[in-house]
PDB file of C-alpha atoms in Angstrom:
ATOM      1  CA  UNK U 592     -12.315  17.285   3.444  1.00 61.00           C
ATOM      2  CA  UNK U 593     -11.113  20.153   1.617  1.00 91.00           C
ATOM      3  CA  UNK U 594     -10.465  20.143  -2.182  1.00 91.00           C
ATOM      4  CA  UNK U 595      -6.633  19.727  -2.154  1.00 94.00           C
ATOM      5  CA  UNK U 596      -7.402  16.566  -0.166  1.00 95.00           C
ATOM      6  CA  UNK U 597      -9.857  15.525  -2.414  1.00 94.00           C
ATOM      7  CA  UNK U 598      -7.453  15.905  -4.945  1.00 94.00           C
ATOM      8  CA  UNK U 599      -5.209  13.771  -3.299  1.00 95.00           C
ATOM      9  CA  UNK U 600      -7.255  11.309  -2.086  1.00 96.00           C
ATOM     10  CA  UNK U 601      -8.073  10.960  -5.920  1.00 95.00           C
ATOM     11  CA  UNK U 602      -4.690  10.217  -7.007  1.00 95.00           C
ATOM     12  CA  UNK U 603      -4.013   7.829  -4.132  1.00 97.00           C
ATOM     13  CA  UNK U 604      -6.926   6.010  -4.615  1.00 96.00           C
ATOM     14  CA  UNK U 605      -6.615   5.419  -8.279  1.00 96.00           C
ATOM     15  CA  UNK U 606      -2.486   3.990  -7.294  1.00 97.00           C
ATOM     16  CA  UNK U 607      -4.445   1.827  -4.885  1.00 98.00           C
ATOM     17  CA  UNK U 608      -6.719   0.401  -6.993  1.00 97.00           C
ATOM     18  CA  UNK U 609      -4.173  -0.429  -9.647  1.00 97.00           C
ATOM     19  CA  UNK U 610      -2.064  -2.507  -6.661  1.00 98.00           C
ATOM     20  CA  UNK U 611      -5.219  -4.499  -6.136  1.00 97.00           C
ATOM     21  CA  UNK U 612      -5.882  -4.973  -9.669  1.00 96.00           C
ATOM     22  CA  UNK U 613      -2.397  -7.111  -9.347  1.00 96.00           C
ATOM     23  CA  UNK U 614      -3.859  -9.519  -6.792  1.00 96.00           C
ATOM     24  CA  UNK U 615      -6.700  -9.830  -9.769  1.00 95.00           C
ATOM     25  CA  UNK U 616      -4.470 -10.022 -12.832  1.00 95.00           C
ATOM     26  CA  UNK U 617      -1.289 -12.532 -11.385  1.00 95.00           C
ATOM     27  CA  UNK U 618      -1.493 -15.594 -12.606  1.00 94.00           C
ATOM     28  CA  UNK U 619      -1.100 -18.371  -9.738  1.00 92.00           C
ATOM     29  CA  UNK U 620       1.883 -19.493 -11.119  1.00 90.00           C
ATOM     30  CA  UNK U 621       3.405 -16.962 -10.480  1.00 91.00           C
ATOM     31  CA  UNK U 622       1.422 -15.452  -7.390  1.00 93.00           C
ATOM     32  CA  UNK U 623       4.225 -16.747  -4.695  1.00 88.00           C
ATOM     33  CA  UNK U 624       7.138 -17.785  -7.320  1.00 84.00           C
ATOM     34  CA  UNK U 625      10.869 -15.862  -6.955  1.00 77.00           C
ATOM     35  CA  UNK U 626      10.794 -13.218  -9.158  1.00 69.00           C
ATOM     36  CA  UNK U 627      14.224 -11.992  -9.123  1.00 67.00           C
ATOM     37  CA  UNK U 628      13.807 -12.542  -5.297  1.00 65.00           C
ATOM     38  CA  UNK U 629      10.434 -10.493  -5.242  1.00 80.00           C
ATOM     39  CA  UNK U 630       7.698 -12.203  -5.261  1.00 91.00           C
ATOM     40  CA  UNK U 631       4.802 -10.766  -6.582  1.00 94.00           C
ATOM     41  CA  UNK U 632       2.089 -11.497  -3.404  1.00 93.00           C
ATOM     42  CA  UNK U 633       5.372  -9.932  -1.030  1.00 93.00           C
ATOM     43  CA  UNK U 634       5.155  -6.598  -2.999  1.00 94.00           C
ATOM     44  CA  UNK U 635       1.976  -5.990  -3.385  1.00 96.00           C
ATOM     45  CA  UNK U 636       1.509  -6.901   0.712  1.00 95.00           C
ATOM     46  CA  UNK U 637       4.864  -4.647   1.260  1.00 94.00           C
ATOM     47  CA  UNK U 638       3.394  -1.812  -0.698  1.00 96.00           C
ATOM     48  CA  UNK U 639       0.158  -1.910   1.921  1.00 96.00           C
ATOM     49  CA  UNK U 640       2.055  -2.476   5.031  1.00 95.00           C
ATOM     50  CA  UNK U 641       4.064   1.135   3.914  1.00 95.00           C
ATOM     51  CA  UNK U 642       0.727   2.525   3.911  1.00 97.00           C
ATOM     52  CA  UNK U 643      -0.866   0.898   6.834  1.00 96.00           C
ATOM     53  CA  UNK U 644       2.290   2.328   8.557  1.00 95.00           C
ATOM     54  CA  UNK U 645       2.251   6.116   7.152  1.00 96.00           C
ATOM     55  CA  UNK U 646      -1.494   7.093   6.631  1.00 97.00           C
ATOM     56  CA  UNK U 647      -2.557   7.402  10.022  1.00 95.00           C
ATOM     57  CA  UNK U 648      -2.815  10.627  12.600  1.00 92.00           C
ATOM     58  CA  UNK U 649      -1.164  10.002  15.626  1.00 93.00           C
ATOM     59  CA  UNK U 650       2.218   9.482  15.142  1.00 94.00           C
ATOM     60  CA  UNK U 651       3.735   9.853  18.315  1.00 93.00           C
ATOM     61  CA  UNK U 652       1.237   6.446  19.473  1.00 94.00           C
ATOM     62  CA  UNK U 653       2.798   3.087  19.033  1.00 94.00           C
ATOM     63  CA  UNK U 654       1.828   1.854  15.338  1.00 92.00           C
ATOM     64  CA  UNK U 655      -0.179  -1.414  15.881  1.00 91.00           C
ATOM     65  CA  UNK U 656      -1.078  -3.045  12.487  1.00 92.00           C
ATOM     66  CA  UNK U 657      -4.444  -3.199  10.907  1.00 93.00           C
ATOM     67  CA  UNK U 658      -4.100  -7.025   9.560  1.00 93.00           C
ATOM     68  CA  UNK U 659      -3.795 -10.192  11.165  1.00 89.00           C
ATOM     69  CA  UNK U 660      -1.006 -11.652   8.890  1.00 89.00           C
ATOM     70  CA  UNK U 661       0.328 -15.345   9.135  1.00 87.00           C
ATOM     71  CA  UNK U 662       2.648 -16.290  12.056  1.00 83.00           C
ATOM     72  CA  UNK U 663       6.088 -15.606  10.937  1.00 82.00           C
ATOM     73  CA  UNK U 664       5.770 -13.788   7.538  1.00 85.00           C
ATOM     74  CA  UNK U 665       4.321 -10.838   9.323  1.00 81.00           C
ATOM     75  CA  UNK U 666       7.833 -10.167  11.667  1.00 82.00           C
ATOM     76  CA  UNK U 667       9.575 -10.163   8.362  1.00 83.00           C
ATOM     77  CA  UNK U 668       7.320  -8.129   6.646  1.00 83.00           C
ATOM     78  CA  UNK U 669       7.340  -5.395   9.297  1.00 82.00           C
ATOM     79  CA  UNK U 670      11.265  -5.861   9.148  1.00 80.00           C
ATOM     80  CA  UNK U 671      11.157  -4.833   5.566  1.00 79.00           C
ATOM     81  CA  UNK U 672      12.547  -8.209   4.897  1.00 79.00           C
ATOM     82  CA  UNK U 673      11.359 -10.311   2.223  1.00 79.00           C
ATOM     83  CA  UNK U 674       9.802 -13.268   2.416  1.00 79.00           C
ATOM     84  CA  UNK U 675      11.054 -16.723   0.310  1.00 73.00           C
ATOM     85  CA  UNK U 676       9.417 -19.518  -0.750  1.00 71.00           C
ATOM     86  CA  UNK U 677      10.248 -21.014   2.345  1.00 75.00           C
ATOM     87  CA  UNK U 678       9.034 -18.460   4.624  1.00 80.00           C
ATOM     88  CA  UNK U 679       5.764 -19.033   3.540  1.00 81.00           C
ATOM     89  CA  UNK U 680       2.939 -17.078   1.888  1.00 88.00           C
ATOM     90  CA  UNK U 681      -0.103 -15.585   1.632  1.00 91.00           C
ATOM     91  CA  UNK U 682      -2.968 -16.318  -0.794  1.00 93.00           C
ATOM     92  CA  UNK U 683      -4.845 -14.204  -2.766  1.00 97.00           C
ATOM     93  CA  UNK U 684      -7.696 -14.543  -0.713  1.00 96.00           C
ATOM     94  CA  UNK U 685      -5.894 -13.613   2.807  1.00 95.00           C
ATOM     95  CA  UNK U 686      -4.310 -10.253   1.164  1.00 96.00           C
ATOM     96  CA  UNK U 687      -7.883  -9.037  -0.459  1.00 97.00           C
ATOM     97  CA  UNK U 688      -9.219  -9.482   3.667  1.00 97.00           C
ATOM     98  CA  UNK U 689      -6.196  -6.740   3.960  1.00 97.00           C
ATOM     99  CA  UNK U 690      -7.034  -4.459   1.169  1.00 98.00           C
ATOM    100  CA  UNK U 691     -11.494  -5.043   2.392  1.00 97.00           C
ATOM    101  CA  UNK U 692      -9.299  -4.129   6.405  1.00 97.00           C
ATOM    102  CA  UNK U 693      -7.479  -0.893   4.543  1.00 97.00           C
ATOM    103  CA  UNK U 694     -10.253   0.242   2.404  1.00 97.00           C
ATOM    104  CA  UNK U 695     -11.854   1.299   5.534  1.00 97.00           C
ATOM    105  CA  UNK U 696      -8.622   2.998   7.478  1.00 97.00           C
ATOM    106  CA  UNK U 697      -7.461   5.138   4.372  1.00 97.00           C
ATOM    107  CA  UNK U 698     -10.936   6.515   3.579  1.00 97.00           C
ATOM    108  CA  UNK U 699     -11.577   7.300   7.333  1.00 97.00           C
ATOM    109  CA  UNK U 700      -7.738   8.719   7.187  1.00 97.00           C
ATOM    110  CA  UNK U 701      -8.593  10.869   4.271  1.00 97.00           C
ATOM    111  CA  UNK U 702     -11.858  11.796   5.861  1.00 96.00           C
ATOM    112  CA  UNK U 703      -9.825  13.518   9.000  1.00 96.00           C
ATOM    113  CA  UNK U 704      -7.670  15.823   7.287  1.00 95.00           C
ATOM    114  CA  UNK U 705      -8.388  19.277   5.937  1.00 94.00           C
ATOM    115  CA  UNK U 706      -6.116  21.607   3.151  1.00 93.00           C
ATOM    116  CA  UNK U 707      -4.547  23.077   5.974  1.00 94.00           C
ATOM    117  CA  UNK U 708      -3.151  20.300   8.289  1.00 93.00           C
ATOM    118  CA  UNK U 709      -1.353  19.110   4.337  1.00 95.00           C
ATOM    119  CA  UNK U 710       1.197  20.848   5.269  1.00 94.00           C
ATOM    120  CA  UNK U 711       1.869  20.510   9.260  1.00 93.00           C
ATOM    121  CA  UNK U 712       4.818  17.922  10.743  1.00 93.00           C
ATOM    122  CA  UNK U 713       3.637  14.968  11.427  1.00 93.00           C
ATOM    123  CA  UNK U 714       5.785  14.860  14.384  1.00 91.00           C
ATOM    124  CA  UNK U 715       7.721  18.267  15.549  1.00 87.00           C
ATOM    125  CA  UNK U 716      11.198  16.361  15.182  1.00 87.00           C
ATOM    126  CA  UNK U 717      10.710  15.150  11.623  1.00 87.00           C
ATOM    127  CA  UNK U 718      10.433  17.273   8.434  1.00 90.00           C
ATOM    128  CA  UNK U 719       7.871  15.423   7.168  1.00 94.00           C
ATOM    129  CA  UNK U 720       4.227  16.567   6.441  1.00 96.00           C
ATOM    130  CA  UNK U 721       0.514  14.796   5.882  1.00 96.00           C
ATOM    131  CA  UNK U 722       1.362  16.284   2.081  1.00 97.00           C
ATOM    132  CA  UNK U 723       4.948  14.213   1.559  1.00 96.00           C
ATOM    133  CA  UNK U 724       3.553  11.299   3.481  1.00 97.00           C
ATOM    134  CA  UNK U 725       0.822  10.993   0.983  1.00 98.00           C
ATOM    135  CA  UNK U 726       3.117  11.720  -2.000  1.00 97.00           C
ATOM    136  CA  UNK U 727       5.584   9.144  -0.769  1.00 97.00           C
ATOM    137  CA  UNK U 728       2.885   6.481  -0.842  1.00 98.00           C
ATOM    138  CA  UNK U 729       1.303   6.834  -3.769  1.00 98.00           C
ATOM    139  CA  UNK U 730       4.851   7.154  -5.255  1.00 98.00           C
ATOM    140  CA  UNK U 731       5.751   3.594  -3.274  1.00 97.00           C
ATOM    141  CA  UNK U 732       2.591   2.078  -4.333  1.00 98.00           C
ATOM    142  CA  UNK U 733       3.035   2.626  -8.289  1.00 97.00           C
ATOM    143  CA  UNK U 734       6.762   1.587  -7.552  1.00 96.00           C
ATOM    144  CA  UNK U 735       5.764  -2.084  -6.448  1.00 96.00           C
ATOM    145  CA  UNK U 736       2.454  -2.134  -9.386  1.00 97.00           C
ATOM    146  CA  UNK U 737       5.041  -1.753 -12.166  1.00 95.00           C
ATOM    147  CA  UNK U 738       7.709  -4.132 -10.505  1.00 94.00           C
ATOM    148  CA  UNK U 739       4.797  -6.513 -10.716  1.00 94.00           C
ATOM    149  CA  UNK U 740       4.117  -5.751 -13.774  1.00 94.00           C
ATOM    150  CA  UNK U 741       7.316  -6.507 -15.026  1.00 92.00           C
ATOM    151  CA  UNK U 742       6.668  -9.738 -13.578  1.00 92.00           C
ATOM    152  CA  UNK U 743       3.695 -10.428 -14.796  1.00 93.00           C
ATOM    153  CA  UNK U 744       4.442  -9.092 -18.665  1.00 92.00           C
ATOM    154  CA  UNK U 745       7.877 -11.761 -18.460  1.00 91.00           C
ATOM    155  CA  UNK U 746       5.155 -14.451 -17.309  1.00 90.00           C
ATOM    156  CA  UNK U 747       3.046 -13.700 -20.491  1.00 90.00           C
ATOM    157  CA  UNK U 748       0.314 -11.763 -18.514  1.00 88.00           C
ATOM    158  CA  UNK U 749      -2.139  -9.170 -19.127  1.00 89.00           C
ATOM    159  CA  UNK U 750      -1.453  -5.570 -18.538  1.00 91.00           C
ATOM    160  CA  UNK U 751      -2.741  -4.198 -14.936  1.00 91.00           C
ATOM    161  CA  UNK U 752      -5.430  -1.660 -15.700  1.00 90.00           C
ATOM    162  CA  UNK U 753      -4.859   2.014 -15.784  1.00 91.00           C
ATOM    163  CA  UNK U 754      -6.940   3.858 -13.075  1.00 89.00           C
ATOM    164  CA  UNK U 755      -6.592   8.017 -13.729  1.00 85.00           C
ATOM    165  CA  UNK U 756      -8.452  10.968 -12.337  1.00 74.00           C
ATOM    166  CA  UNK U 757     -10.912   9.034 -10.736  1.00 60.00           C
ATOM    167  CA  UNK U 758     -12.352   8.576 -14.044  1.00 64.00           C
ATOM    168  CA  UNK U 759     -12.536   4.656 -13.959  1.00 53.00           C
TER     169      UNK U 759
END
C-alpha cells in the first residue's frame, strides 16, 4: 500500500467508523421507525451494501454479497428499494455481524491496491477508476451518517462522533 492509498484508506475509514457509530448512538425507538420513509437501520445497511458492492477488484466477476441478510429485506435492499415497517428489519445486533463481515473485506481491499492502479478503469467500458470509486463511497457513506443524524437530532439524540485524520 502506497501512501496515496494510505491516505485514502484514512479518510474512508474514519466515514466508516462514523456510520457505525450510528448503529451505537440510535435510540431503539427509533432504530426501525419511518423517518420520512428512511429508516435509520435501512440507511446505515444501504450505505454498506454500496460499499460491499464497489470496493472490490474484479469487476467483470458476478458480485456475490458478503452478508447473509434476512429473507426478503435483502432482494429489496440489493434493488435499492427501501424497506417499511412491514418488510421487516434488522437489529442492531444482525447489522454489527455485517460491519465485524466488512471490516475484514475493505481492509484486505485496501491492502491490494497500490498509488498507481488509483487511477486505472475498473472495467475498460466504464470511466470509472479505483480513485472515484473510493471517493464516491466515502462521499455516500457521510451522505446516509448525516441523514441519520438528522434523525436522530429530531428524536432528541446525541450527536454521532466526529472521526478525522485518523486521529480518533
Amino acid at each position: 500500500m502506497n501512501e496515496i492509498v494510505k491516505m485514502l484508506k484514512v479518510q474512508y475509514d474514519d466515514s466508516y467508523k462514523m456510520l457505525k457509530s450510528v448503529v451505537e448512538i440510535c435510540p431503539d425507538e427509533l432504530w426501525k421507525a419511518y423517518n420520512n420513509g428512511l429508516p435509520v437501520w435501512n440507511n446505515v445497511v444501504h450505505a454498506l451494501i454500496g460499499s460491499d458492492f464497489w470496493l472490490r477488484l474484479d469487476y467483470e466477476a458476478d458480485f456475490v454479497s458478503s452478508f447473509s441478510l434476512p429473507e426478503g429485506i435483502g432482494e429489496k435492499l440489493y434493488q435499492d428499494e427501501w424497506c417499511g415497517e412491514t418488510d421487516g428489519f434488522m437489529t442492531k445486533e444482525q447489522v454489527m455481524d455485517c460491519f465485524k463481515i466488512f471490516d475484514v473485506k475493505k481492509d484486505k481491499f485496501f491492502d491490494s491496491l497500490d498509488d498507481e492502479m488509483l487511477c486505472k478503469k475498473i472495467l475498460d467500458d466504464m470511466d470509472f477508476t479505483y480513485l472515484s470509486v473510493i471517493c464516491a463511497q466515502i462521499r455516500h457513506i457521510m451522505c446516509h451518517v448525516g441523514i441519520c443524524q438528522d434523525a436522530v437530532t429530531a428524536f432528541g439524540g446525541g450527536d454521532i462522533p466526529w472521526e478525522a485524520f485518523g486521529e480518533n
